PDB file of C-alpha atoms in Angstrom:
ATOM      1  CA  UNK A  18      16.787 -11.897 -14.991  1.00 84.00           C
ATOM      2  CA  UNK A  19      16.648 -15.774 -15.466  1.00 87.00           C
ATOM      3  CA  UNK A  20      14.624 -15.088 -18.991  1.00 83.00           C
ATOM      4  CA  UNK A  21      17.358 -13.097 -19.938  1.00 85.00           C
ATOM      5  CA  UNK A  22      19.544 -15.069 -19.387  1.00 78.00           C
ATOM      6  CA  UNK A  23      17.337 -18.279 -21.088  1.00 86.00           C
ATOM      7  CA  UNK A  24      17.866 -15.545 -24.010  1.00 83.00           C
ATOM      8  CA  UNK A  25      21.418 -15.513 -24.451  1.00 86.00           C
ATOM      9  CA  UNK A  26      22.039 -18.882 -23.831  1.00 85.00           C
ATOM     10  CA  UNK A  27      21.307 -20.388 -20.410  1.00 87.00           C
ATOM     11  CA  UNK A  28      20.473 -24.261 -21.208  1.00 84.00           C
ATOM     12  CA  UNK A  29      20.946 -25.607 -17.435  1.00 87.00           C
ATOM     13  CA  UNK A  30      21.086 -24.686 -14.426  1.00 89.00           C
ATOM     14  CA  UNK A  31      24.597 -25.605 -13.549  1.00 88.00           C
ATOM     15  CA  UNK A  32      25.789 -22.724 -15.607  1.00 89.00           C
ATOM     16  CA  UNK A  33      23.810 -20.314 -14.068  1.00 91.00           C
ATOM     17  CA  UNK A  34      25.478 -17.309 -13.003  1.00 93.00           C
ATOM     18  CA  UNK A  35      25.960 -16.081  -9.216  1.00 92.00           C
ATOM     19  CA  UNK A  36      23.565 -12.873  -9.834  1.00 94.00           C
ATOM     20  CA  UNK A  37      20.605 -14.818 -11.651  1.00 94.00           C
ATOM     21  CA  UNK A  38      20.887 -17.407  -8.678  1.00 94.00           C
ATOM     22  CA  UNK A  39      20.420 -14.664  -6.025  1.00 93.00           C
ATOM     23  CA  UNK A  40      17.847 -13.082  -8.139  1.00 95.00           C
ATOM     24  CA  UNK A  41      15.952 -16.226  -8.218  1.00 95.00           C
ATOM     25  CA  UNK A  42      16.330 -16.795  -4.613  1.00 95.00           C
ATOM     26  CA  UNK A  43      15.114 -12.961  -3.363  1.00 96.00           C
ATOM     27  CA  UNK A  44      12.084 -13.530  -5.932  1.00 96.00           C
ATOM     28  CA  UNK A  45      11.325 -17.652  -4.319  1.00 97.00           C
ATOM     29  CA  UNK A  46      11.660 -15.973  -0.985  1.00 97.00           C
ATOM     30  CA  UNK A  47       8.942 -13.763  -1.173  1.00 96.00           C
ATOM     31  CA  UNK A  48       6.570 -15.371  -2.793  1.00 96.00           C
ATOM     32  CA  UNK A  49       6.559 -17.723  -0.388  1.00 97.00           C
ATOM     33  CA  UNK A  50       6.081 -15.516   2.234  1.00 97.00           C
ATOM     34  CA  UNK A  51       9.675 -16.147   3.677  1.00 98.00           C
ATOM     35  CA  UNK A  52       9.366 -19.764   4.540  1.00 98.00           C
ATOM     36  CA  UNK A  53      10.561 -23.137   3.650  1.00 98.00           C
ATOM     37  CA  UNK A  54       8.119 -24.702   0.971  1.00 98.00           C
ATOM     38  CA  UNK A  55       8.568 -27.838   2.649  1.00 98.00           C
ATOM     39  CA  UNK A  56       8.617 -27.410   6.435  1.00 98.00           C
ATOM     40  CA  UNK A  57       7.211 -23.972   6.766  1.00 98.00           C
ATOM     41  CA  UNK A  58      10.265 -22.951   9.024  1.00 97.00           C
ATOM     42  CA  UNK A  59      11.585 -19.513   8.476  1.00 97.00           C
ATOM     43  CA  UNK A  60      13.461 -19.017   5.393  1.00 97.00           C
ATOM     44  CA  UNK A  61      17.004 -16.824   5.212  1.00 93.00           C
ATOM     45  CA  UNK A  62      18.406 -15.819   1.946  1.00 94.00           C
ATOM     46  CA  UNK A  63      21.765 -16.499   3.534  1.00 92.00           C
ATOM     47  CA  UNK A  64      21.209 -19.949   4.281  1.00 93.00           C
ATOM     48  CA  UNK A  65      18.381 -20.929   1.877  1.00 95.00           C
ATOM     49  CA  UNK A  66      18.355 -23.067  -1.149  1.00 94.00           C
ATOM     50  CA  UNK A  67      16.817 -23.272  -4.594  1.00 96.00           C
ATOM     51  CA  UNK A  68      15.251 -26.923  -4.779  1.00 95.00           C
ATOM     52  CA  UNK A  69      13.769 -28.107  -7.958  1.00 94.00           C
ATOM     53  CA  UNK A  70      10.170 -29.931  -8.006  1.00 94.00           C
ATOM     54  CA  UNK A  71      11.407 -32.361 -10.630  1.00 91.00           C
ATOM     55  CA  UNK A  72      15.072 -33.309  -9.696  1.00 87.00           C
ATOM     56  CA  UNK A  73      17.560 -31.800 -11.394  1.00 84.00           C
ATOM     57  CA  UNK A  74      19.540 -35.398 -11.926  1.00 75.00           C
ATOM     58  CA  UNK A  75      16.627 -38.018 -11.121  1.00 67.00           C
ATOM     59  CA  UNK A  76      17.246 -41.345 -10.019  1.00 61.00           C
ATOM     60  CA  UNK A  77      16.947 -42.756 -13.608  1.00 61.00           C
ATOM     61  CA  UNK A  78      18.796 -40.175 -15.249  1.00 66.00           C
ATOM     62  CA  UNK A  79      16.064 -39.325 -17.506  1.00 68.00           C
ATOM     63  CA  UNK A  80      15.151 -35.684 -17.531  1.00 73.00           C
ATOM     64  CA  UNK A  81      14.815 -32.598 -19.649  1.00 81.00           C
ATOM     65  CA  UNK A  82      17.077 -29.946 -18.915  1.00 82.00           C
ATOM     66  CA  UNK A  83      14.861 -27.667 -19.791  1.00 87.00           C
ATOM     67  CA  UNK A  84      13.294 -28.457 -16.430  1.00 89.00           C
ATOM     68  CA  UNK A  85      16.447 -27.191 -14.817  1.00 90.00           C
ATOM     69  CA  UNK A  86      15.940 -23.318 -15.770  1.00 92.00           C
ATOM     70  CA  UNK A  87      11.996 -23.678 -15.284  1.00 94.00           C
ATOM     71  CA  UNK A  88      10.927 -21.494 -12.666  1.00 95.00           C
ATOM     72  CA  UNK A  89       7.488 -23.185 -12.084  1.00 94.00           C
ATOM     73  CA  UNK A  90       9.796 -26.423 -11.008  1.00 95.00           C
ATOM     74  CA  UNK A  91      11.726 -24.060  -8.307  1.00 96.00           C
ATOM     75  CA  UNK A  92      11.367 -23.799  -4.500  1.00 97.00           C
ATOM     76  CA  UNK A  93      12.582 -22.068  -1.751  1.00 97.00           C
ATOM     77  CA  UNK A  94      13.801 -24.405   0.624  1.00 98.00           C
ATOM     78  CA  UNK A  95      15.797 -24.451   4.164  1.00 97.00           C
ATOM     79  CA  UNK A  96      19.053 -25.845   4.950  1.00 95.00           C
ATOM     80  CA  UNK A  97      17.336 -29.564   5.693  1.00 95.00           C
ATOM     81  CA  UNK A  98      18.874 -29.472   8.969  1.00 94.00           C
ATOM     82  CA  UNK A  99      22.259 -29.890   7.788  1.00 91.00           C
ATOM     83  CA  UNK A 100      25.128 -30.827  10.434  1.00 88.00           C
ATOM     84  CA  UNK A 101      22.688 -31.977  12.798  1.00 87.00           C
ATOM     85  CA  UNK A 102      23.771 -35.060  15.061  1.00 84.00           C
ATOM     86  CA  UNK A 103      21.751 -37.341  14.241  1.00 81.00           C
ATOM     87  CA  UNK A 104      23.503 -37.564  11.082  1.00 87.00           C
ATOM     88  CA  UNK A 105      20.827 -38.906   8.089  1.00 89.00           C
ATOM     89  CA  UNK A 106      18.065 -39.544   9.993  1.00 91.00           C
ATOM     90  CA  UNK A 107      17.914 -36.084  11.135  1.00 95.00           C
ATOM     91  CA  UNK A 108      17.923 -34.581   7.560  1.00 97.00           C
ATOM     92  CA  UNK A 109      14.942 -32.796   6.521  1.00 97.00           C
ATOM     93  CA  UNK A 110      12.807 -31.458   3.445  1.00 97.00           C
ATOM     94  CA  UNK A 111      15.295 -31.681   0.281  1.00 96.00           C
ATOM     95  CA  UNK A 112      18.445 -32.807   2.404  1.00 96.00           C
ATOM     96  CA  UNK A 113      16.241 -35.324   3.435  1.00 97.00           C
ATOM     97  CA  UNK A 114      14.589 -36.336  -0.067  1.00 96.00           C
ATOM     98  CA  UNK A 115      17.781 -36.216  -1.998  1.00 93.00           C
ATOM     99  CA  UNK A 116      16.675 -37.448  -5.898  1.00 91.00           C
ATOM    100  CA  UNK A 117      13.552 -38.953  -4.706  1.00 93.00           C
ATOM    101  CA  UNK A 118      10.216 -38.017  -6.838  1.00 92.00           C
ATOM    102  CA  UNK A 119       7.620 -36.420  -5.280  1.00 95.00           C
ATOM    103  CA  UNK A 120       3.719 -36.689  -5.552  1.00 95.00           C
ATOM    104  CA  UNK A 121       3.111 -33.730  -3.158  1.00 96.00           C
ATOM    105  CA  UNK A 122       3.780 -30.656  -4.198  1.00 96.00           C
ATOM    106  CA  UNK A 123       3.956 -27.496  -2.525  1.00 94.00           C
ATOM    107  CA  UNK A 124       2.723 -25.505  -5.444  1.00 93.00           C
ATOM    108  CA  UNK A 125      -0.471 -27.478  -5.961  1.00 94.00           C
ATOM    109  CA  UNK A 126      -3.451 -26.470  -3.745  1.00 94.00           C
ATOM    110  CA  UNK A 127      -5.391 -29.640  -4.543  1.00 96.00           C
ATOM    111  CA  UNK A 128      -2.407 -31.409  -2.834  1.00 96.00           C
ATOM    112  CA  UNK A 129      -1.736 -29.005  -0.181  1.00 95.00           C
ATOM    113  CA  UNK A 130      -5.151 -29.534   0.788  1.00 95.00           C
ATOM    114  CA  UNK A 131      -4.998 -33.453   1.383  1.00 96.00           C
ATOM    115  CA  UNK A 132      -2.324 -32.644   4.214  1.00 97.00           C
ATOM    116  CA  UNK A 133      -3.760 -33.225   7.610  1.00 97.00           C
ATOM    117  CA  UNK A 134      -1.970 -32.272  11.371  1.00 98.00           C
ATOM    118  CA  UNK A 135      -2.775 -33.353  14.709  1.00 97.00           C
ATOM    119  CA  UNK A 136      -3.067 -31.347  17.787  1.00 95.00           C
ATOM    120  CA  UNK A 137       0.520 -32.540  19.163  1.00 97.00           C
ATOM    121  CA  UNK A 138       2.011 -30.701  16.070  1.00 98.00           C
ATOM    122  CA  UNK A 139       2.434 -33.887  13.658  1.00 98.00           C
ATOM    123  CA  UNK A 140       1.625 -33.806   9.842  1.00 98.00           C
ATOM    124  CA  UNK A 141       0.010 -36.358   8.174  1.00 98.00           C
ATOM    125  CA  UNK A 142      -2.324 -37.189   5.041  1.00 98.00           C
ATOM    126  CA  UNK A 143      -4.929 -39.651   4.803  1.00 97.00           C
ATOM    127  CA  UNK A 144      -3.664 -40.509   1.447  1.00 97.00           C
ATOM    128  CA  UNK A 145      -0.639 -43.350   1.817  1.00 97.00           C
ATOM    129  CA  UNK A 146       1.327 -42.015  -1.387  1.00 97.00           C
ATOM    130  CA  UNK A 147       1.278 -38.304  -0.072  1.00 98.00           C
ATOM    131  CA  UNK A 148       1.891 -39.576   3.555  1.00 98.00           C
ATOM    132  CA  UNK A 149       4.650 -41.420   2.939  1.00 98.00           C
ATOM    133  CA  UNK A 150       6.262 -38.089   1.047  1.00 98.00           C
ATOM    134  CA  UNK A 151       5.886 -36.107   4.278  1.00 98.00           C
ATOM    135  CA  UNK A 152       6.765 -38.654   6.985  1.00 97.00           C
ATOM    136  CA  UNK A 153       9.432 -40.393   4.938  1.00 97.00           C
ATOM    137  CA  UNK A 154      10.716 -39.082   2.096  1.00 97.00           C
ATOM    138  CA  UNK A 155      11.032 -35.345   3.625  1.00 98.00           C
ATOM    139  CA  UNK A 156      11.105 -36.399   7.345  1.00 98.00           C
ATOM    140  CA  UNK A 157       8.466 -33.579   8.301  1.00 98.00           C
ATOM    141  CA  UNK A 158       8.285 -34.924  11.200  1.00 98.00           C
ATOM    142  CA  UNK A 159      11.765 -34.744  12.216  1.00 97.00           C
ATOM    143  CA  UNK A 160      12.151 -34.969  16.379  1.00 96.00           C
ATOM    144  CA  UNK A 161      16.293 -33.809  16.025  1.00 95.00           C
ATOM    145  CA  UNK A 162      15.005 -30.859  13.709  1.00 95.00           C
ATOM    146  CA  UNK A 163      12.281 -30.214  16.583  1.00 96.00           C
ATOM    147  CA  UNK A 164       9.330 -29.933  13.492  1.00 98.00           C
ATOM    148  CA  UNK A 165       6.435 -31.555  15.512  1.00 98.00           C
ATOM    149  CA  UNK A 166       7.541 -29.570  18.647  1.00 98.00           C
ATOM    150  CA  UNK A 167       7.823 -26.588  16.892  1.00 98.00           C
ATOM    151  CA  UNK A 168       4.378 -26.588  15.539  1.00 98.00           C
ATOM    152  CA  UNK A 169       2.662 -27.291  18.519  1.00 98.00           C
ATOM    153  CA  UNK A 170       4.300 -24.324  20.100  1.00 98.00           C
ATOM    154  CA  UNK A 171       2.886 -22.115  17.162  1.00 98.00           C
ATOM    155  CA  UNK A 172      -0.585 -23.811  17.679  1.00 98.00           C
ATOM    156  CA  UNK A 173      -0.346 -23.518  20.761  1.00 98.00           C
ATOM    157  CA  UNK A 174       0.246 -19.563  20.373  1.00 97.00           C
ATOM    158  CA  UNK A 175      -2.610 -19.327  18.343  1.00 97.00           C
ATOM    159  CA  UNK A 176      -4.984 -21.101  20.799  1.00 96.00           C
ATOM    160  CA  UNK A 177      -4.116 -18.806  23.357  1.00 95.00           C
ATOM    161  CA  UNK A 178      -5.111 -15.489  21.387  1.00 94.00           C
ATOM    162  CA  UNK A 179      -8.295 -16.858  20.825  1.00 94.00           C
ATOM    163  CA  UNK A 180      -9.040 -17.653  24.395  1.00 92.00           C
ATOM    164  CA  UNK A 181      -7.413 -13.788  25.091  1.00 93.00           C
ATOM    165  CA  UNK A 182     -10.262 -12.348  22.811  1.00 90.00           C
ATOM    166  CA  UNK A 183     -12.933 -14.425  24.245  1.00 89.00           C
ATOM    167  CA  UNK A 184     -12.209 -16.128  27.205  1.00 86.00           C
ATOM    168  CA  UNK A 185     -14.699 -18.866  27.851  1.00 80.00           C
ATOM    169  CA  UNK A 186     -17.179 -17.816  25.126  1.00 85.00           C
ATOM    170  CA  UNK A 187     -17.096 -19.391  22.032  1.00 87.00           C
ATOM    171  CA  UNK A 188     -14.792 -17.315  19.306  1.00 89.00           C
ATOM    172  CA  UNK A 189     -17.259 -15.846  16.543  1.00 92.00           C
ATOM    173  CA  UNK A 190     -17.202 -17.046  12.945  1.00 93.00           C
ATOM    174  CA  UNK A 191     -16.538 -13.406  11.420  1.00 95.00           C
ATOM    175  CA  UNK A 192     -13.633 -13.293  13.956  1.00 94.00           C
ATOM    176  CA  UNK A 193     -12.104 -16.302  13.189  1.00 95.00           C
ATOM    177  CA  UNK A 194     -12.210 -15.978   9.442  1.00 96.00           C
ATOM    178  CA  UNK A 195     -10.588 -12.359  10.149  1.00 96.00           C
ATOM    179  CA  UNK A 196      -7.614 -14.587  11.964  1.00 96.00           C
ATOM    180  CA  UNK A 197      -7.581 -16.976   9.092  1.00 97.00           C
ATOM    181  CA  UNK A 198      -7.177 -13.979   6.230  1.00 96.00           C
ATOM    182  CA  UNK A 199      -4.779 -12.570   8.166  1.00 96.00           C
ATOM    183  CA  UNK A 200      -2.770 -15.553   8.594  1.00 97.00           C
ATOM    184  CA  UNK A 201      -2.713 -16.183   4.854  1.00 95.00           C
ATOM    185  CA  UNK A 202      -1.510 -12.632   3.824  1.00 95.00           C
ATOM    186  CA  UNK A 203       0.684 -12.704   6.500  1.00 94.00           C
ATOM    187  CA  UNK A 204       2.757  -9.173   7.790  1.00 93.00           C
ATOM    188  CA  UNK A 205       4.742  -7.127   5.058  1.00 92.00           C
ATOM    189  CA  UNK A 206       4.647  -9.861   2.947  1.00 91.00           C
ATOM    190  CA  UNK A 207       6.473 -12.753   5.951  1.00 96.00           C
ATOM    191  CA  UNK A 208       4.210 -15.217   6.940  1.00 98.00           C
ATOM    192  CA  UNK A 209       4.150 -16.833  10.215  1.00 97.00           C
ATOM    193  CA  UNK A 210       6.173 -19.750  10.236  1.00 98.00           C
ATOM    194  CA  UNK A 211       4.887 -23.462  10.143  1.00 98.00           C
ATOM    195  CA  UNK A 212       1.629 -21.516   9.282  1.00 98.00           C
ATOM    196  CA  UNK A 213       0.328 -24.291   7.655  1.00 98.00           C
ATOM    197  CA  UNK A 214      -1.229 -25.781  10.829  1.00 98.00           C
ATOM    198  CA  UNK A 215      -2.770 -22.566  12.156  1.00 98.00           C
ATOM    199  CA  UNK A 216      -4.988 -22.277   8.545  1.00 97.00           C
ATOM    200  CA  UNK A 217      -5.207 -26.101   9.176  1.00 97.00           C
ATOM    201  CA  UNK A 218      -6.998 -25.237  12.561  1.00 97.00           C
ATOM    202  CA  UNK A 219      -9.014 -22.624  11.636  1.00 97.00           C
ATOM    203  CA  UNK A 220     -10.527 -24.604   8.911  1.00 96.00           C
ATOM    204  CA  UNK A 221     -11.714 -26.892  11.482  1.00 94.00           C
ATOM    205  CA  UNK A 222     -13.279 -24.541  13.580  1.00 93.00           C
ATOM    206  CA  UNK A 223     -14.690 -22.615  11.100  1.00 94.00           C
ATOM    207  CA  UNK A 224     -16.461 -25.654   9.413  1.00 91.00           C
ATOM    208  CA  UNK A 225     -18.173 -26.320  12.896  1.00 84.00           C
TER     209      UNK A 225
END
């Protein structure tokens, strides 16, 4: 629908119309398994948002508009904890980020793969620029939006279906790779949410 739509006219996205706006969102929705591209909470097409990559009005005012109706710059994203009482500081993901440029992105696996978590459910990267996107500029590790917390609850999860399937012993290779393929194709298309941290995780056992 949106290359239609580029077809007859459609310059920005501003003048998009209602129909190729929910089209966009049903098709950014599941491709991304049903999950915020930022924070890896679960994603509603009721409440969620199209966010664009490169901003749509950057800080400097220079951009191509072009960039607008580009679906490669598009992401699913939550609400950002919105109305939250912590007022700013309690903003997450593109509510949080606002115009702000971005080095990571969510699209690029050679990015995605400098991210790093800890075992209390806190994301990190050992690279400053990419570090300061995800603990700054889109507050992933919001305490009012309960992001840490919430992770190590889903960790947490997965730790203890591991020890369900073998107690004491230690959890085979082939079965934890089955885990990890699972996790990545997720269930009718919905992926776990923060799932990020349970591949995260299984990496690290899986490369011991």
């Amino acid at each position: 629908m949106l290359v239609q739509a580029k077809r007859t006219g459609l310059e920005h996205y501003d003048d998009m119309t209602a129909e190729v706006k929910d089209s966009l969102r049903e098709q950014l929705i599941r491709e991304q398994g049903y999950l915020c591209a930022y924070c890896m909470r679960r994603l509603d097409l009721r409440t969620m948002q199209v966010e664009h990559y490169v901003a749509q009005h950057p800080l400097d005012n220079d951009y191509d508009p072009a960039m607008t109706i580009d679906y490669h710059n598009m992401l699913g994203v939550c609400p950002g904890n919105k109305g939250n009482e912590a007022g700013s500081k309690g903003l997450t993901c593109d509510q949080s980020r606002g115009n702000t440029p971005l080095t990571i992105n969510p699209q690029r696996q050679e990015l995605v793969a400098r991210i790093r978590y800890s075992d209390n459910g806190r994301i990190f990267s050992d690279d400053p620029v990419i570090d300061r996107d995800l603990q700054v500029v889109l507050n992933l590790n919001c305490v009012q939006a309960y992001l840490p917390a919430s992770r190590k609850m889903a960790l947490d999860e997965l730790k203890k279906r591991i020890y369900r399937s073998f107690g004491d012993k230690t959890a085979t290779k082939a079965a934890l790779q089955r885990m990890y393929s699972g996790l990545k194709s997720g269930e009718d298309g919905r992926l776990v949410p923060f799932v990020g941290i349970l591949l995260w995780y299984l990496e690290k056992k899986l490369r011991t």
